[in-house]
Amino acid sequence: MGPAPQAVSRQVRYSRDLDDWNASVDAAFPGSCIDAQRQEFVAHLNHYRIGSLGFRHIAGIRSHYARQDARQAARPANALATILEHGRCQHSQSGRVVELAPGDMAVTDPDRHHWLDFSGHYRLFVVDVPVANLLERRPDYTLHRQGGASLNPRQGRILCTLLQSLVRDYELLSRDSDWALSVERSVTDLLTTAVAGPAQDGAAGPSVRLRSAVIADVRTHLFDEQLSSTVIAARLGVSRRSVQLAFEAVGTTASRYILDRRLAHAAEMLRARPDASITDVAFDCGFSSSSYFSRAFAARYGASPRAWRGH
């Protein structure tokens, strides 16, 4: 077996210092702030990446976490799934306040104001869920409307158990690339299913119908180097701005969605075609520049295409 696809763990431990803990949390979640009754503060944050799956395992004591709106209009690539492992807390966003017990799960728009209030010692997982994956499963998904919603607790308990296993057996994943990639796919798919939830009842509105049409067009023409909002709009007989607005409502852009889908296919192709050059994979997935592909791939997966392949 080659090395796992650049599965990277970063661990930061803090003891007796709330200021240092605030600096660590702000680095992981920019714009965040922790308020507690005392300066002495025992907590730790472990950051894991297994391929495209990124998550943080956090433990702390009684405190209040808050994040303000992003200073600039943002279109996050990921939603956040918060899964409580131990303790109790309140989670709030978009006017919703939900009580979380062990195994409970809530979804968060990371670039909009939200807070969590912990009543005592706690442990939780915060997992990145790509918006592109959510739209693939459910074109009517709207992150800014779902932020703060609690999710199926039975699914949350299963996911919590899986994430506990990943933390416990991380060394195994770092040594076995095939197993790591299989685990990443399975957990990512389960997370996407849980966060997306069932489709909404009733007829889809015009923006959802257009978004569905755009997604179908992207699937058909994904590997076309010329694919863009302008080309899609011309094919569908709508304005380029209409295509942009259809994705703006769900906190992303058509260009980001296309990029995420191409990178996902490239990740599969790098493993399925070990003899193909990195440039060939890039061009076959619709990229016009091998260097841009390599930079975008590394930013998305935490590894260069060559390291991901294991060569």
PDB file of C-alpha atoms in Angstrom:
ATOM      1  CA  MET A   1       0.000   0.000   0.000  1.00  0.00           C
ATOM      2  CA  GLY A   2       1.162   3.537  -0.683  1.00  0.00           C
ATOM      3  CA  PRO A   3       0.710   6.331   1.829  1.00  0.00           C
ATOM      4  CA  ALA A   4      -2.813   7.563   2.440  1.00  0.00           C
ATOM      5  CA  PRO A   5      -3.865  10.593   0.394  1.00  0.00           C
ATOM      6  CA  GLN A   6      -2.008  13.092   2.534  1.00  0.00           C
ATOM      7  CA  ALA A   7      -4.130  12.458   5.635  1.00  0.00           C
ATOM      8  CA  VAL A   8      -2.920  15.268   7.873  1.00  0.00           C
ATOM      9  CA  SER A   9      -3.554  15.761  11.585  1.00  0.00           C
ATOM     10  CA  ARG A  10      -2.778  18.858  13.563  1.00  0.00           C
ATOM     11  CA  GLN A  11      -3.136  18.868  17.328  1.00  0.00           C
ATOM     12  CA  VAL A  12      -3.058  21.943  19.525  1.00  0.00           C
ATOM     13  CA  ARG A  13      -3.352  21.707  23.302  1.00  0.00           C
ATOM     14  CA  TYR A  14      -4.075  24.611  25.645  1.00  0.00           C
ATOM     15  CA  SER A  15      -4.085  24.660  29.407  1.00  0.00           C
ATOM     16  CA  ARG A  16      -4.899  27.448  31.845  1.00  0.00           C
ATOM     17  CA  ASP A  17      -5.002  30.187  29.207  1.00  0.00           C
ATOM     18  CA  LEU A  18      -8.191  31.474  27.602  1.00  0.00           C
ATOM     19  CA  ASP A  19      -6.286  33.970  25.424  1.00  0.00           C
ATOM     20  CA  ASP A  20      -4.293  31.213  23.737  1.00  0.00           C
ATOM     21  CA  TRP A  21      -7.445  29.155  23.259  1.00  0.00           C
ATOM     22  CA  ASN A  22      -9.150  32.114  21.599  1.00  0.00           C
ATOM     23  CA  ALA A  23      -6.208  32.466  19.232  1.00  0.00           C
ATOM     24  CA  SER A  24      -6.401  28.779  18.319  1.00  0.00           C
ATOM     25  CA  VAL A  25     -10.165  28.805  17.732  1.00  0.00           C
ATOM     26  CA  ASP A  26      -9.950  32.006  15.680  1.00  0.00           C
ATOM     27  CA  ALA A  27      -7.311  30.363  13.481  1.00  0.00           C
ATOM     28  CA  ALA A  28      -9.623  27.389  12.866  1.00  0.00           C
ATOM     29  CA  PHE A  29     -12.813  29.478  12.553  1.00  0.00           C
ATOM     30  CA  PRO A  30     -11.864  33.075  11.628  1.00  0.00           C
ATOM     31  CA  GLY A  31     -13.888  35.739  13.385  1.00  0.00           C
ATOM     32  CA  SER A  32     -14.707  33.535  16.375  1.00  0.00           C
ATOM     33  CA  CYS A  33     -14.521  34.416  20.056  1.00  0.00           C
ATOM     34  CA  ILE A  34     -14.733  32.345  23.257  1.00  0.00           C
ATOM     35  CA  ASP A  35     -16.062  33.874  26.472  1.00  0.00           C
ATOM     36  CA  ALA A  36     -15.666  32.089  29.805  1.00  0.00           C
ATOM     37  CA  GLN A  37     -15.980  32.915  33.485  1.00  0.00           C
ATOM     38  CA  ARG A  38     -12.291  32.421  34.185  1.00  0.00           C
ATOM     39  CA  GLN A  39      -8.954  32.858  32.474  1.00  0.00           C
ATOM     40  CA  GLU A  40      -7.906  29.336  33.411  1.00  0.00           C
ATOM     41  CA  PHE A  41      -9.144  27.219  30.522  1.00  0.00           C
ATOM     42  CA  VAL A  42      -8.416  23.562  29.725  1.00  0.00           C
ATOM     43  CA  ALA A  43      -9.201  22.604  26.131  1.00  0.00           C
ATOM     44  CA  HIS A  44      -7.792  20.991  23.007  1.00  0.00           C
ATOM     45  CA  LEU A  45      -8.455  21.064  19.270  1.00  0.00           C
ATOM     46  CA  ASN A  46      -7.386  18.294  16.873  1.00  0.00           C
ATOM     47  CA  HIS A  47      -7.694  18.902  13.161  1.00  0.00           C
ATOM     48  CA  TYR A  48      -7.925  15.888  10.838  1.00  0.00           C
ATOM     49  CA  ARG A  49      -7.950  15.586   7.080  1.00  0.00           C
ATOM     50  CA  ILE A  50      -8.511  12.315   5.229  1.00  0.00           C
ATOM     51  CA  GLY A  51      -8.525  13.117   1.540  1.00  0.00           C
ATOM     52  CA  SER A  52     -11.315  15.629   0.991  1.00  0.00           C
ATOM     53  CA  LEU A  53     -12.824  14.934   4.426  1.00  0.00           C
ATOM     54  CA  GLY A  54     -11.863  17.577   6.950  1.00  0.00           C
ATOM     55  CA  PHE A  55     -13.026  17.640  10.554  1.00  0.00           C
ATOM     56  CA  ARG A  56     -12.047  18.963  13.972  1.00  0.00           C
ATOM     57  CA  HIS A  57     -12.336  17.197  17.311  1.00  0.00           C
ATOM     58  CA  ILE A  58     -12.692  19.778  20.072  1.00  0.00           C
ATOM     59  CA  ALA A  59     -12.908  19.464  23.858  1.00  0.00           C
ATOM     60  CA  GLY A  60     -13.385  22.259  26.366  1.00  0.00           C
ATOM     61  CA  ILE A  61     -15.133  23.492  29.467  1.00  0.00           C
ATOM     62  CA  ARG A  62     -18.094  25.725  30.250  1.00  0.00           C
ATOM     63  CA  SER A  63     -17.984  28.666  27.853  1.00  0.00           C
ATOM     64  CA  HIS A  64     -19.773  30.624  25.128  1.00  0.00           C
ATOM     65  CA  TYR A  65     -18.603  30.499  21.493  1.00  0.00           C
ATOM     66  CA  ALA A  66     -19.726  33.108  18.955  1.00  0.00           C
ATOM     67  CA  ARG A  67     -18.880  33.996  15.385  1.00  0.00           C
ATOM     68  CA  GLN A  68     -20.024  37.197  13.733  1.00  0.00           C
ATOM     69  CA  ASP A  69     -20.976  37.581  10.075  1.00  0.00           C
ATOM     70  CA  ALA A  70     -18.058  37.533   7.647  1.00  0.00           C
ATOM     71  CA  ARG A  71     -16.884  41.030   6.824  1.00  0.00           C
ATOM     72  CA  GLN A  72     -17.209  40.406   3.111  1.00  0.00           C
ATOM     73  CA  ALA A  73     -20.069  38.710   1.301  1.00  0.00           C
ATOM     74  CA  ALA A  74     -18.876  35.118   1.294  1.00  0.00           C
ATOM     75  CA  ARG A  75     -19.854  32.012  -0.616  1.00  0.00           C
ATOM     76  CA  PRO A  76     -18.548  29.190   1.564  1.00  0.00           C
ATOM     77  CA  ALA A  77     -17.371  26.011  -0.104  1.00  0.00           C
ATOM     78  CA  ASN A  78     -18.544  24.036   2.933  1.00  0.00           C
ATOM     79  CA  ALA A  79     -21.379  23.812   5.379  1.00  0.00           C
ATOM     80  CA  LEU A  80     -20.431  22.781   8.911  1.00  0.00           C
ATOM     81  CA  ALA A  81     -21.997  19.801  10.679  1.00  0.00           C
ATOM     82  CA  THR A  82     -21.653  20.088  14.454  1.00  0.00           C
ATOM     83  CA  ILE A  83     -22.031  16.741  16.260  1.00  0.00           C
ATOM     84  CA  LEU A  84     -21.960  16.755  20.055  1.00  0.00           C
ATOM     85  CA  GLU A  85     -20.048  13.803  21.528  1.00  0.00           C
ATOM     86  CA  HIS A  86     -20.226  14.637  25.235  1.00  0.00           C
ATOM     87  CA  GLY A  87     -21.924  17.273  27.385  1.00  0.00           C
ATOM     88  CA  ARG A  88     -24.800  19.623  26.595  1.00  0.00           C
ATOM     89  CA  CYS A  89     -25.047  22.866  24.670  1.00  0.00           C
ATOM     90  CA  GLN A  90     -27.317  25.265  22.846  1.00  0.00           C
ATOM     91  CA  HIS A  91     -26.687  25.970  19.162  1.00  0.00           C
ATOM     92  CA  SER A  92     -28.149  29.040  17.465  1.00  0.00           C
ATOM     93  CA  GLN A  93     -28.286  30.487  13.959  1.00  0.00           C
ATOM     94  CA  SER A  94     -30.941  32.221  11.829  1.00  0.00           C
ATOM     95  CA  GLY A  95     -33.180  32.745  14.842  1.00  0.00           C
ATOM     96  CA  ARG A  96     -33.202  29.049  15.720  1.00  0.00           C
ATOM     97  CA  VAL A  97     -32.015  27.866  19.128  1.00  0.00           C
ATOM     98  CA  VAL A  98     -31.684  24.097  19.510  1.00  0.00           C
ATOM     99  CA  GLU A  99     -30.623  22.023  22.500  1.00  0.00           C
ATOM    100  CA  LEU A 100     -27.928  19.470  21.696  1.00  0.00           C
ATOM    101  CA  ALA A 101     -27.325  16.300  23.723  1.00  0.00           C
ATOM    102  CA  PRO A 102     -24.702  13.608  22.959  1.00  0.00           C
ATOM    103  CA  GLY A 103     -25.209  12.347  19.399  1.00  0.00           C
ATOM    104  CA  ASP A 104     -27.285  15.355  18.324  1.00  0.00           C
ATOM    105  CA  MET A 105     -26.253  17.247  15.200  1.00  0.00           C
ATOM    106  CA  ALA A 106     -26.889  20.717  13.736  1.00  0.00           C
ATOM    107  CA  VAL A 107     -25.886  22.409  10.481  1.00  0.00           C
ATOM    108  CA  THR A 108     -24.138  25.780  10.347  1.00  0.00           C
ATOM    109  CA  ASP A 109     -23.464  28.349   7.644  1.00  0.00           C
ATOM    110  CA  PRO A 110     -19.872  29.189   8.670  1.00  0.00           C
ATOM    111  CA  ASP A 111     -19.936  32.757   7.329  1.00  0.00           C
ATOM    112  CA  ARG A 112     -23.062  33.919   9.141  1.00  0.00           C
ATOM    113  CA  HIS A 113     -23.529  34.793  12.806  1.00  0.00           C
ATOM    114  CA  HIS A 114     -23.989  31.785  15.082  1.00  0.00           C
ATOM    115  CA  TRP A 115     -23.245  30.791  18.651  1.00  0.00           C
ATOM    116  CA  LEU A 116     -22.915  27.771  20.929  1.00  0.00           C
ATOM    117  CA  ASP A 117     -23.325  27.878  24.692  1.00  0.00           C
ATOM    118  CA  PHE A 118     -21.732  25.003  26.637  1.00  0.00           C
ATOM    119  CA  SER A 119     -23.062  24.298  30.136  1.00  0.00           C
ATOM    120  CA  GLY A 120     -20.013  22.303  31.241  1.00  0.00           C
ATOM    121  CA  HIS A 121     -17.270  20.022  29.928  1.00  0.00           C
ATOM    122  CA  TYR A 122     -17.886  19.036  26.309  1.00  0.00           C
ATOM    123  CA  ARG A 123     -16.474  17.211  23.305  1.00  0.00           C
ATOM    124  CA  LEU A 124     -17.721  17.696  19.768  1.00  0.00           C
ATOM    125  CA  PHE A 125     -16.914  17.174  16.112  1.00  0.00           C
ATOM    126  CA  VAL A 126     -17.147  19.950  13.527  1.00  0.00           C
ATOM    127  CA  VAL A 127     -17.115  18.507  10.009  1.00  0.00           C
ATOM    128  CA  ASP A 128     -16.803  20.242   6.633  1.00  0.00           C
ATOM    129  CA  VAL A 129     -19.581  19.259   4.196  1.00  0.00           C
ATOM    130  CA  PRO A 130     -18.991  20.544   0.632  1.00  0.00           C
ATOM    131  CA  VAL A 131     -21.900  22.631  -0.669  1.00  0.00           C
ATOM    132  CA  ALA A 132     -21.353  21.091  -4.115  1.00  0.00           C
ATOM    133  CA  ASN A 133     -22.108  17.645  -2.656  1.00  0.00           C
ATOM    134  CA  LEU A 134     -25.307  18.952  -1.088  1.00  0.00           C
ATOM    135  CA  LEU A 135     -26.470  20.419  -4.393  1.00  0.00           C
ATOM    136  CA  GLU A 136     -25.723  17.172  -6.216  1.00  0.00           C
ATOM    137  CA  ARG A 137     -28.052  15.362  -3.846  1.00  0.00           C
ATOM    138  CA  ARG A 138     -30.666  18.085  -3.459  1.00  0.00           C
ATOM    139  CA  PRO A 139     -30.719  21.073  -5.873  1.00  0.00           C
ATOM    140  CA  ASP A 140     -33.250  22.886  -3.672  1.00  0.00           C
ATOM    141  CA  TYR A 141     -30.839  22.938  -0.710  1.00  0.00           C
ATOM    142  CA  THR A 142     -30.263  26.482   0.607  1.00  0.00           C
ATOM    143  CA  LEU A 143     -27.539  26.810   3.225  1.00  0.00           C
ATOM    144  CA  HIS A 144     -28.535  30.224   4.561  1.00  0.00           C
ATOM    145  CA  ARG A 145     -32.049  28.903   5.230  1.00  0.00           C
ATOM    146  CA  GLN A 146     -30.905  25.623   6.792  1.00  0.00           C
ATOM    147  CA  GLY A 147     -28.296  27.173   9.082  1.00  0.00           C
ATOM    148  CA  GLY A 148     -29.106  26.413  12.713  1.00  0.00           C
ATOM    149  CA  ALA A 149     -31.400  23.481  11.934  1.00  0.00           C
ATOM    150  CA  SER A 150     -31.082  20.326  13.994  1.00  0.00           C
ATOM    151  CA  LEU A 151     -30.689  17.095  12.063  1.00  0.00           C
ATOM    152  CA  ASN A 152     -31.793  13.503  12.521  1.00  0.00           C
ATOM    153  CA  PRO A 153     -30.367  12.412  15.923  1.00  0.00           C
ATOM    154  CA  ARG A 154     -30.143   8.754  14.897  1.00  0.00           C
ATOM    155  CA  GLN A 155     -27.988   9.714  11.933  1.00  0.00           C
ATOM    156  CA  GLY A 156     -25.986  11.973  14.248  1.00  0.00           C
ATOM    157  CA  ARG A 157     -25.242   9.118  16.644  1.00  0.00           C
ATOM    158  CA  ILE A 158     -24.042   6.885  13.801  1.00  0.00           C
ATOM    159  CA  LEU A 159     -21.813   9.621  12.409  1.00  0.00           C
ATOM    160  CA  CYS A 160     -20.456  10.388  15.875  1.00  0.00           C
ATOM    161  CA  THR A 161     -19.473   6.729  16.312  1.00  0.00           C
ATOM    162  CA  LEU A 162     -17.779   6.695  12.896  1.00  0.00           C
ATOM    163  CA  LEU A 163     -15.812   9.848  13.642  1.00  0.00           C
ATOM    164  CA  GLN A 164     -14.733   8.440  17.017  1.00  0.00           C
ATOM    165  CA  SER A 165     -13.400   5.418  15.122  1.00  0.00           C
ATOM    166  CA  LEU A 166     -11.489   7.643  12.694  1.00  0.00           C
ATOM    167  CA  VAL A 167      -9.841   9.455  15.591  1.00  0.00           C
ATOM    168  CA  ARG A 168      -9.009   6.201  17.367  1.00  0.00           C
ATOM    169  CA  ASP A 169      -7.667   4.441  14.248  1.00  0.00           C
ATOM    170  CA  TYR A 170      -6.061   7.419  12.547  1.00  0.00           C
ATOM    171  CA  GLU A 171      -2.659   5.729  12.390  1.00  0.00           C
ATOM    172  CA  LEU A 172      -4.165   2.824  10.428  1.00  0.00           C
ATOM    173  CA  LEU A 173      -5.710   5.227   7.930  1.00  0.00           C
ATOM    174  CA  SER A 174      -2.389   7.021   7.509  1.00  0.00           C
ATOM    175  CA  ARG A 175      -0.735   3.732   6.475  1.00  0.00           C
ATOM    176  CA  ASP A 176      -3.417   2.223   4.216  1.00  0.00           C
ATOM    177  CA  SER A 177      -4.351   4.409   1.257  1.00  0.00           C
ATOM    178  CA  ASP A 178      -7.085   2.177  -0.176  1.00  0.00           C
ATOM    179  CA  TRP A 179      -8.857   1.873   3.164  1.00  0.00           C
ATOM    180  CA  ALA A 180      -8.506   5.613   3.839  1.00  0.00           C
ATOM    181  CA  LEU A 181     -10.067   6.487   0.483  1.00  0.00           C
ATOM    182  CA  SER A 182     -12.951   4.053   1.029  1.00  0.00           C
ATOM    183  CA  VAL A 183     -13.600   5.464   4.501  1.00  0.00           C
ATOM    184  CA  GLU A 184     -13.494   9.023   3.175  1.00  0.00           C
ATOM    185  CA  ARG A 185     -16.069   8.249   0.477  1.00  0.00           C
ATOM    186  CA  SER A 186     -18.411   6.469   2.869  1.00  0.00           C
ATOM    187  CA  VAL A 187     -18.326   9.089   5.614  1.00  0.00           C
ATOM    188  CA  THR A 188     -18.635  11.951   3.122  1.00  0.00           C
ATOM    189  CA  ASP A 189     -21.670  10.328   1.511  1.00  0.00           C
ATOM    190  CA  LEU A 190     -23.333   9.710   4.881  1.00  0.00           C
ATOM    191  CA  LEU A 191     -22.671  13.286   5.980  1.00  0.00           C
ATOM    192  CA  THR A 192     -24.062  14.674   2.724  1.00  0.00           C
ATOM    193  CA  THR A 193     -27.206  12.565   3.079  1.00  0.00           C
ATOM    194  CA  ALA A 194     -27.721  13.634   6.696  1.00  0.00           C
ATOM    195  CA  VAL A 195     -27.131  17.342   6.118  1.00  0.00           C
ATOM    196  CA  ALA A 196     -29.077  17.575   2.855  1.00  0.00           C
ATOM    197  CA  GLY A 197     -32.083  15.813   4.347  1.00  0.00           C
ATOM    198  CA  PRO A 198     -35.171  14.917   2.311  1.00  0.00           C
ATOM    199  CA  ALA A 199     -36.354  17.046  -0.597  1.00  0.00           C
ATOM    200  CA  GLN A 200     -38.928  19.663   0.291  1.00  0.00           C
ATOM    201  CA  ASP A 201     -42.590  18.945  -0.461  1.00  0.00           C
ATOM    202  CA  GLY A 202     -44.396  20.986  -3.076  1.00  0.00           C
ATOM    203  CA  ALA A 203     -43.490  22.292  -6.494  1.00  0.00           C
ATOM    204  CA  ALA A 204     -40.003  23.702  -6.932  1.00  0.00           C
ATOM    205  CA  GLY A 205     -39.738  27.436  -7.534  1.00  0.00           C
ATOM    206  CA  PRO A 206     -38.185  28.958 -10.673  1.00  0.00           C
ATOM    207  CA  SER A 207     -34.723  29.331  -9.116  1.00  0.00           C
ATOM    208  CA  VAL A 208     -34.653  25.669  -8.036  1.00  0.00           C
ATOM    209  CA  ARG A 209     -35.802  24.508 -11.467  1.00  0.00           C
ATOM    210  CA  LEU A 210     -33.088  26.602 -13.093  1.00  0.00           C
ATOM    211  CA  ARG A 211     -30.483  25.333 -10.630  1.00  0.00           C
ATOM    212  CA  SER A 212     -31.513  21.752 -11.424  1.00  0.00           C
ATOM    213  CA  ALA A 213     -31.180  22.483 -15.141  1.00  0.00           C
ATOM    214  CA  VAL A 214     -27.734  24.035 -14.627  1.00  0.00           C
ATOM    215  CA  ILE A 215     -26.564  21.036 -12.567  1.00  0.00           C
ATOM    216  CA  ALA A 216     -27.802  18.672 -15.282  1.00  0.00           C
ATOM    217  CA  ASP A 217     -25.936  20.731 -17.911  1.00  0.00           C
ATOM    218  CA  VAL A 218     -22.746  20.640 -15.834  1.00  0.00           C
ATOM    219  CA  ARG A 219     -22.980  16.850 -15.510  1.00  0.00           C
ATOM    220  CA  THR A 220     -23.323  16.509 -19.277  1.00  0.00           C
ATOM    221  CA  HIS A 221     -20.563  18.945 -20.227  1.00  0.00           C
ATOM    222  CA  LEU A 222     -18.286  18.811 -17.180  1.00  0.00           C
ATOM    223  CA  PHE A 223     -15.148  17.915 -19.128  1.00  0.00           C
ATOM    224  CA  ASP A 224     -15.670  20.638 -21.746  1.00  0.00           C
ATOM    225  CA  GLU A 225     -12.860  23.152 -21.260  1.00  0.00           C
ATOM    226  CA  GLN A 226     -15.161  25.987 -22.393  1.00  0.00           C
ATOM    227  CA  LEU A 227     -17.846  25.267 -19.763  1.00  0.00           C
ATOM    228  CA  SER A 228     -18.804  28.485 -17.953  1.00  0.00           C
ATOM    229  CA  SER A 229     -21.801  30.426 -16.691  1.00  0.00           C
ATOM    230  CA  THR A 230     -22.012  32.217 -20.045  1.00  0.00           C
ATOM    231  CA  VAL A 231     -21.991  29.000 -22.077  1.00  0.00           C
ATOM    232  CA  ILE A 232     -24.537  27.346 -19.786  1.00  0.00           C
ATOM    233  CA  ALA A 233     -26.813  30.389 -19.947  1.00  0.00           C
ATOM    234  CA  ALA A 234     -26.709  30.384 -23.745  1.00  0.00           C
ATOM    235  CA  ARG A 235     -27.569  26.701 -23.886  1.00  0.00           C
ATOM    236  CA  LEU A 236     -30.485  27.118 -21.478  1.00  0.00           C
ATOM    237  CA  GLY A 237     -31.762  30.319 -23.073  1.00  0.00           C
ATOM    238  CA  VAL A 238     -31.395  32.473 -19.951  1.00  0.00           C
ATOM    239  CA  SER A 239     -29.124  35.320 -18.906  1.00  0.00           C
ATOM    240  CA  ARG A 240     -25.733  34.739 -17.317  1.00  0.00           C
ATOM    241  CA  ARG A 241     -26.958  36.703 -14.313  1.00  0.00           C
ATOM    242  CA  SER A 242     -29.868  34.272 -13.896  1.00  0.00           C
ATOM    243  CA  VAL A 243     -27.424  31.377 -13.659  1.00  0.00           C
ATOM    244  CA  GLN A 244     -25.360  33.281 -11.093  1.00  0.00           C
ATOM    245  CA  LEU A 245     -28.427  34.121  -8.995  1.00  0.00           C
ATOM    246  CA  ALA A 246     -29.581  30.494  -8.970  1.00  0.00           C
ATOM    247  CA  PHE A 247     -26.372  29.540  -7.153  1.00  0.00           C
ATOM    248  CA  GLU A 248     -26.041  32.722  -5.113  1.00  0.00           C
ATOM    249  CA  ALA A 249     -29.180  31.697  -3.204  1.00  0.00           C
ATOM    250  CA  VAL A 250     -27.399  28.576  -1.901  1.00  0.00           C
ATOM    251  CA  GLY A 251     -24.191  30.342  -0.917  1.00  0.00           C
ATOM    252  CA  THR A 252     -21.974  29.338  -3.821  1.00  0.00           C
ATOM    253  CA  THR A 253     -21.348  30.152  -7.476  1.00  0.00           C
ATOM    254  CA  ALA A 254     -21.683  28.201 -10.703  1.00  0.00           C
ATOM    255  CA  SER A 255     -17.915  28.483 -11.209  1.00  0.00           C
ATOM    256  CA  ARG A 256     -17.170  27.061  -7.765  1.00  0.00           C
ATOM    257  CA  TYR A 257     -19.648  24.249  -8.331  1.00  0.00           C
ATOM    258  CA  ILE A 258     -18.020  23.352 -11.668  1.00  0.00           C
ATOM    259  CA  LEU A 259     -14.557  23.449 -10.055  1.00  0.00           C
ATOM    260  CA  ASP A 260     -15.609  21.209  -7.170  1.00  0.00           C
ATOM    261  CA  ARG A 261     -17.166  18.628  -9.513  1.00  0.00           C
ATOM    262  CA  ARG A 262     -14.072  18.597 -11.749  1.00  0.00           C
ATOM    263  CA  LEU A 263     -11.755  18.162  -8.774  1.00  0.00           C
ATOM    264  CA  ALA A 264     -13.873  15.285  -7.451  1.00  0.00           C
ATOM    265  CA  HIS A 265     -13.627  13.507 -10.800  1.00  0.00           C
ATOM    266  CA  ALA A 266      -9.902  14.212 -10.969  1.00  0.00           C
ATOM    267  CA  ALA A 267      -9.395  12.639  -7.532  1.00  0.00           C
ATOM    268  CA  GLU A 268     -11.089   9.469  -8.783  1.00  0.00           C
ATOM    269  CA  MET A 269      -9.221   9.491 -12.089  1.00  0.00           C
ATOM    270  CA  LEU A 270      -5.818   9.872 -10.456  1.00  0.00           C
ATOM    271  CA  ARG A 271      -6.384   6.571  -8.687  1.00  0.00           C
ATOM    272  CA  ALA A 272      -8.157   4.779 -11.541  1.00  0.00           C
ATOM    273  CA  ARG A 273      -5.521   5.689 -14.168  1.00  0.00           C
ATOM    274  CA  PRO A 274      -2.130   5.352 -12.447  1.00  0.00           C
ATOM    275  CA  ASP A 275      -0.243   5.508 -15.746  1.00  0.00           C
ATOM    276  CA  ALA A 276      -1.824   8.784 -16.914  1.00  0.00           C
ATOM    277  CA  SER A 277       0.242  11.911 -16.411  1.00  0.00           C
ATOM    278  CA  ILE A 278      -0.997  14.689 -14.120  1.00  0.00           C
ATOM    279  CA  THR A 279      -1.357  16.916 -17.186  1.00  0.00           C
ATOM    280  CA  ASP A 280      -3.495  14.339 -18.988  1.00  0.00           C
ATOM    281  CA  VAL A 281      -5.791  14.012 -15.987  1.00  0.00           C
ATOM    282  CA  ALA A 282      -6.089  17.791 -15.724  1.00  0.00           C
ATOM    283  CA  PHE A 283      -7.004  18.208 -19.400  1.00  0.00           C
ATOM    284  CA  ASP A 284      -9.371  15.224 -19.389  1.00  0.00           C
ATOM    285  CA  CYS A 285     -11.272  16.787 -16.468  1.00  0.00           C
ATOM    286  CA  GLY A 286     -11.743  20.094 -18.263  1.00  0.00           C
ATOM    287  CA  PHE A 287      -8.827  22.119 -16.906  1.00  0.00           C
ATOM    288  CA  SER A 288      -6.905  24.231 -19.397  1.00  0.00           C
ATOM    289  CA  SER A 289      -3.824  24.582 -17.184  1.00  0.00           C
ATOM    290  CA  SER A 290      -1.985  21.808 -15.386  1.00  0.00           C
ATOM    291  CA  SER A 291      -0.439  24.222 -12.880  1.00  0.00           C
ATOM    292  CA  TYR A 292      -3.823  25.747 -11.994  1.00  0.00           C
ATOM    293  CA  PHE A 293      -5.264  22.260 -11.590  1.00  0.00           C
ATOM    294  CA  SER A 294      -2.449  21.279  -9.207  1.00  0.00           C
ATOM    295  CA  ARG A 295      -2.947  24.407  -7.069  1.00  0.00           C
ATOM    296  CA  ALA A 296      -6.728  23.984  -6.934  1.00  0.00           C
ATOM    297  CA  PHE A 297      -6.402  20.272  -6.142  1.00  0.00           C
ATOM    298  CA  ALA A 298      -3.963  20.897  -3.290  1.00  0.00           C
ATOM    299  CA  ALA A 299      -6.225  23.598  -1.845  1.00  0.00           C
ATOM    300  CA  ARG A 300      -9.228  21.266  -1.946  1.00  0.00           C
ATOM    301  CA  TYR A 301      -7.655  17.963  -0.846  1.00  0.00           C
ATOM    302  CA  GLY A 302      -4.664  19.053   1.204  1.00  0.00           C
ATOM    303  CA  ALA A 303      -2.262  17.205  -1.106  1.00  0.00           C
ATOM    304  CA  SER A 304      -0.749  17.605  -4.542  1.00  0.00           C
ATOM    305  CA  PRO A 305      -2.163  15.362  -7.291  1.00  0.00           C
ATOM    306  CA  ARG A 306       1.060  13.325  -7.209  1.00  0.00           C
ATOM    307  CA  ALA A 307       0.929  12.849  -3.422  1.00  0.00           C
ATOM    308  CA  TRP A 308      -2.763  11.941  -3.607  1.00  0.00           C
ATOM    309  CA  ARG A 309      -1.995   9.227  -6.133  1.00  0.00           C
ATOM    310  CA  GLY A 310       0.759   7.924  -3.878  1.00  0.00           C
ATOM    311  CA  HIS A 311       3.535   8.087  -6.477  1.00  0.00           C
TER     312      HIS A 311
END
